Amino acid sequence: MRVVALAVALVAAALLTLAAAPIHAQAARSPRGGECIELYFMNSIQVYNTSFSGVLYLETPQNISFGGGLVQRVHVLVSHNLVFDNATHYMKFVLKKGEKFFGYFVARVQLCGVNMTRMSRLEALALADPYKFKPVNASIPRDVAARFLGKTPRIVEEVARPAFERWFSKVLGAPPSNFSKLVLALYLAQFVKSWIHYKVSPYPRPLKVIVEKRIGDCDDMSRLLIALLWSYGIPAVMADGYVVIWGLHYKLPVESTLYVFYNSGPHAFVLAYVPRYGWIPID
């Protein structure tokens, strides 16, 4: 494949592309104290020239349902030259060697979870005055812990976590155990952002490389953040999506393919389950 131009618009960072159930589903309901928002996702692809013949897939938002009140429901409104694949839950298309191709789809996405305005204010307060947020005895739902609380890799336990605790004590003058899980989650994100030097890669880096060389992009940083969150008993998962960046014209070569992004780009971030608050996005 020689050149692929990928154009994406009308999306938000909250839009998730985690694999789950079939793409057509009933409307989601807002959790207690939360909210539902409606988004529209358009993904289009233009192939100008290719030496490849076969089936390819487009990023497609998925139906997801996490314990703890996070639900996303998707309905494809219109599509052109694309077919929904029931096995992978992605939109797919067929390329033929030497031929051009254009296809797109538009989906309505309903995302229900925490009230983002309220949570943004709370996060700002926790970062500005973390000493007001003391540890609380709040349990994590069993299904959430079973699905989203993993084992922390050794290199994170031996290298990244001690580095975080030194940084944390220097910044706040007290150990992490003196603060709530909300403060801990937010400051872990701040630490990863400052500790890792941002460097784009078309492929995910091994966690060992991320920690030892202290380099990574959004998905690399997200995987490190998840491992650190796990080490403190905080369930977490990575979400992939797109963010609108008006005026962006970005080219990304991947092997024999050149991806061109207009007005938006791929992004990965973390969803953490914080007791008392539920699932919160950490970016």
CSV table of N, CA and C in Angstrom, one decimal, residues 179-242:
chain,number,residue,atom,x,y,z
A,179,PHE,N,-3.2,10.5,51.5
A,179,PHE,CA,-4.1,11.2,50.7
A,179,PHE,C,-5.1,10.2,50.1
A,180,SER,N,-6.2,10.7,49.5
A,180,SER,CA,-7.3,9.9,48.9
A,180,SER,C,-6.8,9.3,47.6
A,181,LYS,N,-7.6,8.3,47.2
A,181,LYS,CA,-7.3,7.6,45.9
A,181,LYS,C,-7.5,8.6,44.7
A,182,LEU,N,-8.4,9.6,44.9
A,182,LEU,CA,-8.5,10.6,43.8
A,182,LEU,C,-7.3,11.4,43.7
A,183,VAL,N,-6.7,11.9,44.8
A,183,VAL,CA,-5.5,12.7,44.7
A,183,VAL,C,-4.3,11.8,44.1
A,184,LEU,N,-4.3,10.6,44.6
A,184,LEU,CA,-3.2,9.7,44.1
A,184,LEU,C,-3.3,9.5,42.6
A,185,ALA,N,-4.5,9.2,42.1
A,185,ALA,CA,-4.7,9.0,40.7
A,185,ALA,C,-4.3,10.2,39.9
A,186,LEU,N,-4.7,11.4,40.3
A,186,LEU,CA,-4.4,12.6,39.6
A,186,LEU,C,-2.9,12.9,39.6
A,187,TYR,N,-2.3,12.7,40.7
A,187,TYR,CA,-0.8,13.0,40.8
A,187,TYR,C,0.0,11.9,40.1
A,188,LEU,N,-0.5,10.7,40.1
A,188,LEU,CA,0.2,9.7,39.3
A,188,LEU,C,0.3,10.1,37.8
A,189,ALA,N,-0.9,10.7,37.3
A,189,ALA,CA,-0.9,11.2,35.9
A,189,ALA,C,0.1,12.3,35.7
A,190,GLN,N,0.1,13.2,36.7
A,190,GLN,CA,1.1,14.4,36.6
A,190,GLN,C,2.5,13.9,36.6
A,191,PHE,N,2.8,12.9,37.4
A,191,PHE,CA,4.1,12.3,37.5
A,191,PHE,C,4.5,11.7,36.1
A,192,VAL,N,3.7,10.9,35.6
A,192,VAL,CA,4.0,10.2,34.3
A,192,VAL,C,4.2,11.2,33.2
A,193,LYS,N,3.4,12.3,33.2
A,193,LYS,CA,3.6,13.3,32.2
A,193,LYS,C,4.9,14.0,32.3
A,194,SER,N,5.4,14.2,33.5
A,194,SER,CA,6.7,14.9,33.7
A,194,SER,C,7.9,14.0,33.6
A,195,TRP,N,7.7,12.7,34.0
A,195,TRP,CA,8.8,11.7,34.0
A,195,TRP,C,9.1,11.1,32.7
A,196,ILE,N,8.1,11.0,31.8
A,196,ILE,CA,8.3,10.4,30.5
A,196,ILE,C,8.4,11.5,29.4
A,197,HIS,N,9.4,11.4,28.6
A,197,HIS,CA,9.6,12.4,27.5
A,197,HIS,C,8.8,11.9,26.3
A,198,TYR,N,7.9,12.8,25.8
A,198,TYR,CA,7.0,12.5,24.8
A,198,TYR,C,7.7,12.3,23.4
A,199,LYS,N,7.5,11.1,22.8
A,199,LYS,CA,8.1,10.8,21.5
A,199,LYS,C,7.1,9.8,20.8
A,200,VAL,N,6.6,10.3,19.6
A,200,VAL,CA,5.6,9.5,18.9
A,200,VAL,C,6.2,8.3,18.3
A,201,SER,N,5.4,7.2,18.3
A,201,SER,CA,5.8,6.0,17.7
A,201,SER,C,4.6,5.3,17.1
A,202,PRO,N,4.7,4.8,15.8
A,202,PRO,CA,3.5,4.1,15.3
A,202,PRO,C,3.2,2.8,15.9
A,203,TYR,N,4.1,2.3,16.8
A,203,TYR,CA,3.9,1.0,17.4
A,203,TYR,C,4.0,1.2,19.0
A,204,PRO,N,3.2,0.4,19.7
A,204,PRO,CA,3.3,0.4,21.2
A,204,PRO,C,4.7,0.0,21.6
A,205,ARG,N,5.3,0.7,22.6
A,205,ARG,CA,6.6,0.3,23.1
A,205,ARG,C,6.5,-0.7,24.2
A,206,PRO,N,7.4,-1.6,24.4
A,206,PRO,CA,7.4,-2.5,25.6
A,206,PRO,C,7.5,-1.6,26.9
A,207,LEU,N,6.8,-2.0,27.9
A,207,LEU,CA,6.9,-1.3,29.2
A,207,LEU,C,8.3,-1.1,29.7
A,208,LYS,N,9.1,-2.1,29.5
A,208,LYS,CA,10.5,-2.1,29.9
A,208,LYS,C,11.3,-0.9,29.2
A,209,VAL,N,11.0,-0.7,27.9
A,209,VAL,CA,11.6,0.4,27.2
A,209,VAL,C,11.1,1.7,27.7
A,210,ILE,N,9.8,1.8,28.0
A,210,ILE,CA,9.2,3.1,28.4
A,210,ILE,C,9.8,3.5,29.8
A,211,VAL,N,10.0,2.6,30.7
A,211,VAL,CA,10.5,2.9,32.0
A,211,VAL,C,12.0,3.1,32.0
A,212,GLU,N,12.8,2.3,31.3
A,212,GLU,CA,14.2,2.4,31.3
A,212,GLU,C,14.7,3.6,30.5
A,213,LYS,N,14.1,3.9,29.3
A,213,LYS,CA,14.5,5.0,28.5
A,213,LYS,C,13.6,6.3,28.8
A,214,ARG,N,12.5,6.1,29.5
A,214,ARG,CA,11.7,7.2,29.9
A,214,ARG,C,11.2,8.0,28.6
A,215,ILE,N,10.8,7.3,27.6
A,215,ILE,CA,10.2,7.8,26.4
A,215,ILE,C,8.8,7.2,26.1
A,216,GLY,N,7.9,7.9,25.5
A,216,GLY,CA,6.7,7.3,25.1
A,216,GLY,C,5.7,8.3,24.6
A,217,ASP,N,4.7,7.8,23.9
A,217,ASP,CA,3.6,8.7,23.5
A,217,ASP,C,2.4,8.4,24.3
A,218,CYS,N,1.2,8.8,23.8
A,218,CYS,CA,0.0,8.8,24.7
A,218,CYS,C,-0.4,7.4,25.2
A,219,ASP,N,-0.3,6.4,24.2
A,219,ASP,CA,-0.7,5.0,24.7
A,219,ASP,C,0.4,4.4,25.5
A,220,ASP,N,1.7,4.7,25.3
A,220,ASP,CA,2.8,4.2,26.2
A,220,ASP,C,2.6,4.8,27.6
A,221,MET,N,2.4,6.1,27.7
A,221,MET,CA,2.2,6.7,29.0
A,221,MET,C,1.0,6.2,29.7
A,222,SER,N,-0.1,5.9,28.9
A,222,SER,CA,-1.3,5.3,29.5
A,222,SER,C,-1.1,4.0,30.1
A,223,ARG,N,-0.3,3.1,29.4
A,223,ARG,CA,0.0,1.8,30.0
A,223,ARG,C,0.8,1.9,31.2
A,224,LEU,N,1.8,2.8,31.3
A,224,LEU,CA,2.6,3.0,32.5
A,224,LEU,C,1.7,3.5,33.6
A,225,LEU,N,0.8,4.4,33.3
A,225,LEU,CA,-0.1,5.0,34.3
A,225,LEU,C,-1.0,3.9,34.9
A,226,ILE,N,-1.5,3.1,34.0
A,226,ILE,CA,-2.4,2.0,34.5
A,226,ILE,C,-1.6,1.0,35.4
A,227,ALA,N,-0.4,0.7,35.1
A,227,ALA,CA,0.4,-0.2,35.9
A,227,ALA,C,0.7,0.4,37.3
A,228,LEU,N,0.9,1.7,37.3
A,228,LEU,CA,1.1,2.4,38.6
A,228,LEU,C,-0.2,2.5,39.4
A,229,LEU,N,-1.3,2.8,38.7
A,229,LEU,CA,-2.6,2.8,39.4
A,229,LEU,C,-2.9,1.4,40.0
A,230,TRP,N,-2.6,0.4,39.3
A,230,TRP,CA,-2.8,-1.0,39.8
A,230,TRP,C,-2.0,-1.2,41.1
A,231,SER,N,-0.8,-0.7,41.1
A,231,SER,CA,0.1,-0.9,42.3
A,231,SER,C,-0.5,-0.3,43.5
A,232,TYR,N,-1.4,0.7,43.4
A,232,TYR,CA,-2.0,1.3,44.5
A,232,TYR,C,-3.5,0.8,44.7
A,233,GLY,N,-3.8,-0.2,44.0
A,233,GLY,CA,-5.2,-0.8,44.2
A,233,GLY,C,-6.3,0.0,43.5
A,234,ILE,N,-5.9,0.7,42.4
A,234,ILE,CA,-6.9,1.5,41.7
A,234,ILE,C,-7.2,0.8,40.4
A,235,PRO,N,-8.4,0.3,40.1
A,235,PRO,CA,-8.7,-0.3,38.8
A,235,PRO,C,-8.6,0.7,37.7
A,236,ALA,N,-8.1,0.3,36.5
A,236,ALA,CA,-7.9,1.2,35.4
A,236,ALA,C,-7.8,0.5,34.1
A,237,VAL,N,-8.2,1.2,33.0
A,237,VAL,CA,-8.1,0.6,31.7
A,237,VAL,C,-7.8,1.7,30.7
A,238,MET,N,-7.2,1.4,29.6
A,238,MET,CA,-6.9,2.4,28.6
A,238,MET,C,-8.0,2.5,27.6
A,239,ALA,N,-8.3,3.7,27.2
A,239,ALA,CA,-9.3,4.0,26.1
A,239,ALA,C,-8.7,4.6,24.9
A,240,ASP,N,-9.1,4.3,23.8
A,240,ASP,CA,-8.6,4.8,22.5
A,240,ASP,C,-9.7,5.6,21.8
A,241,GLY,N,-9.3,6.7,21.2
A,241,GLY,CA,-10.3,7.5,20.5
A,241,GLY,C,-9.6,8.5,19.6
A,242,TYR,N,-10.4,9.6,19.3
A,242,TYR,CA,-9.8,10.7,18.5
A,242,TYR,C,-10.2,12.0,19.1
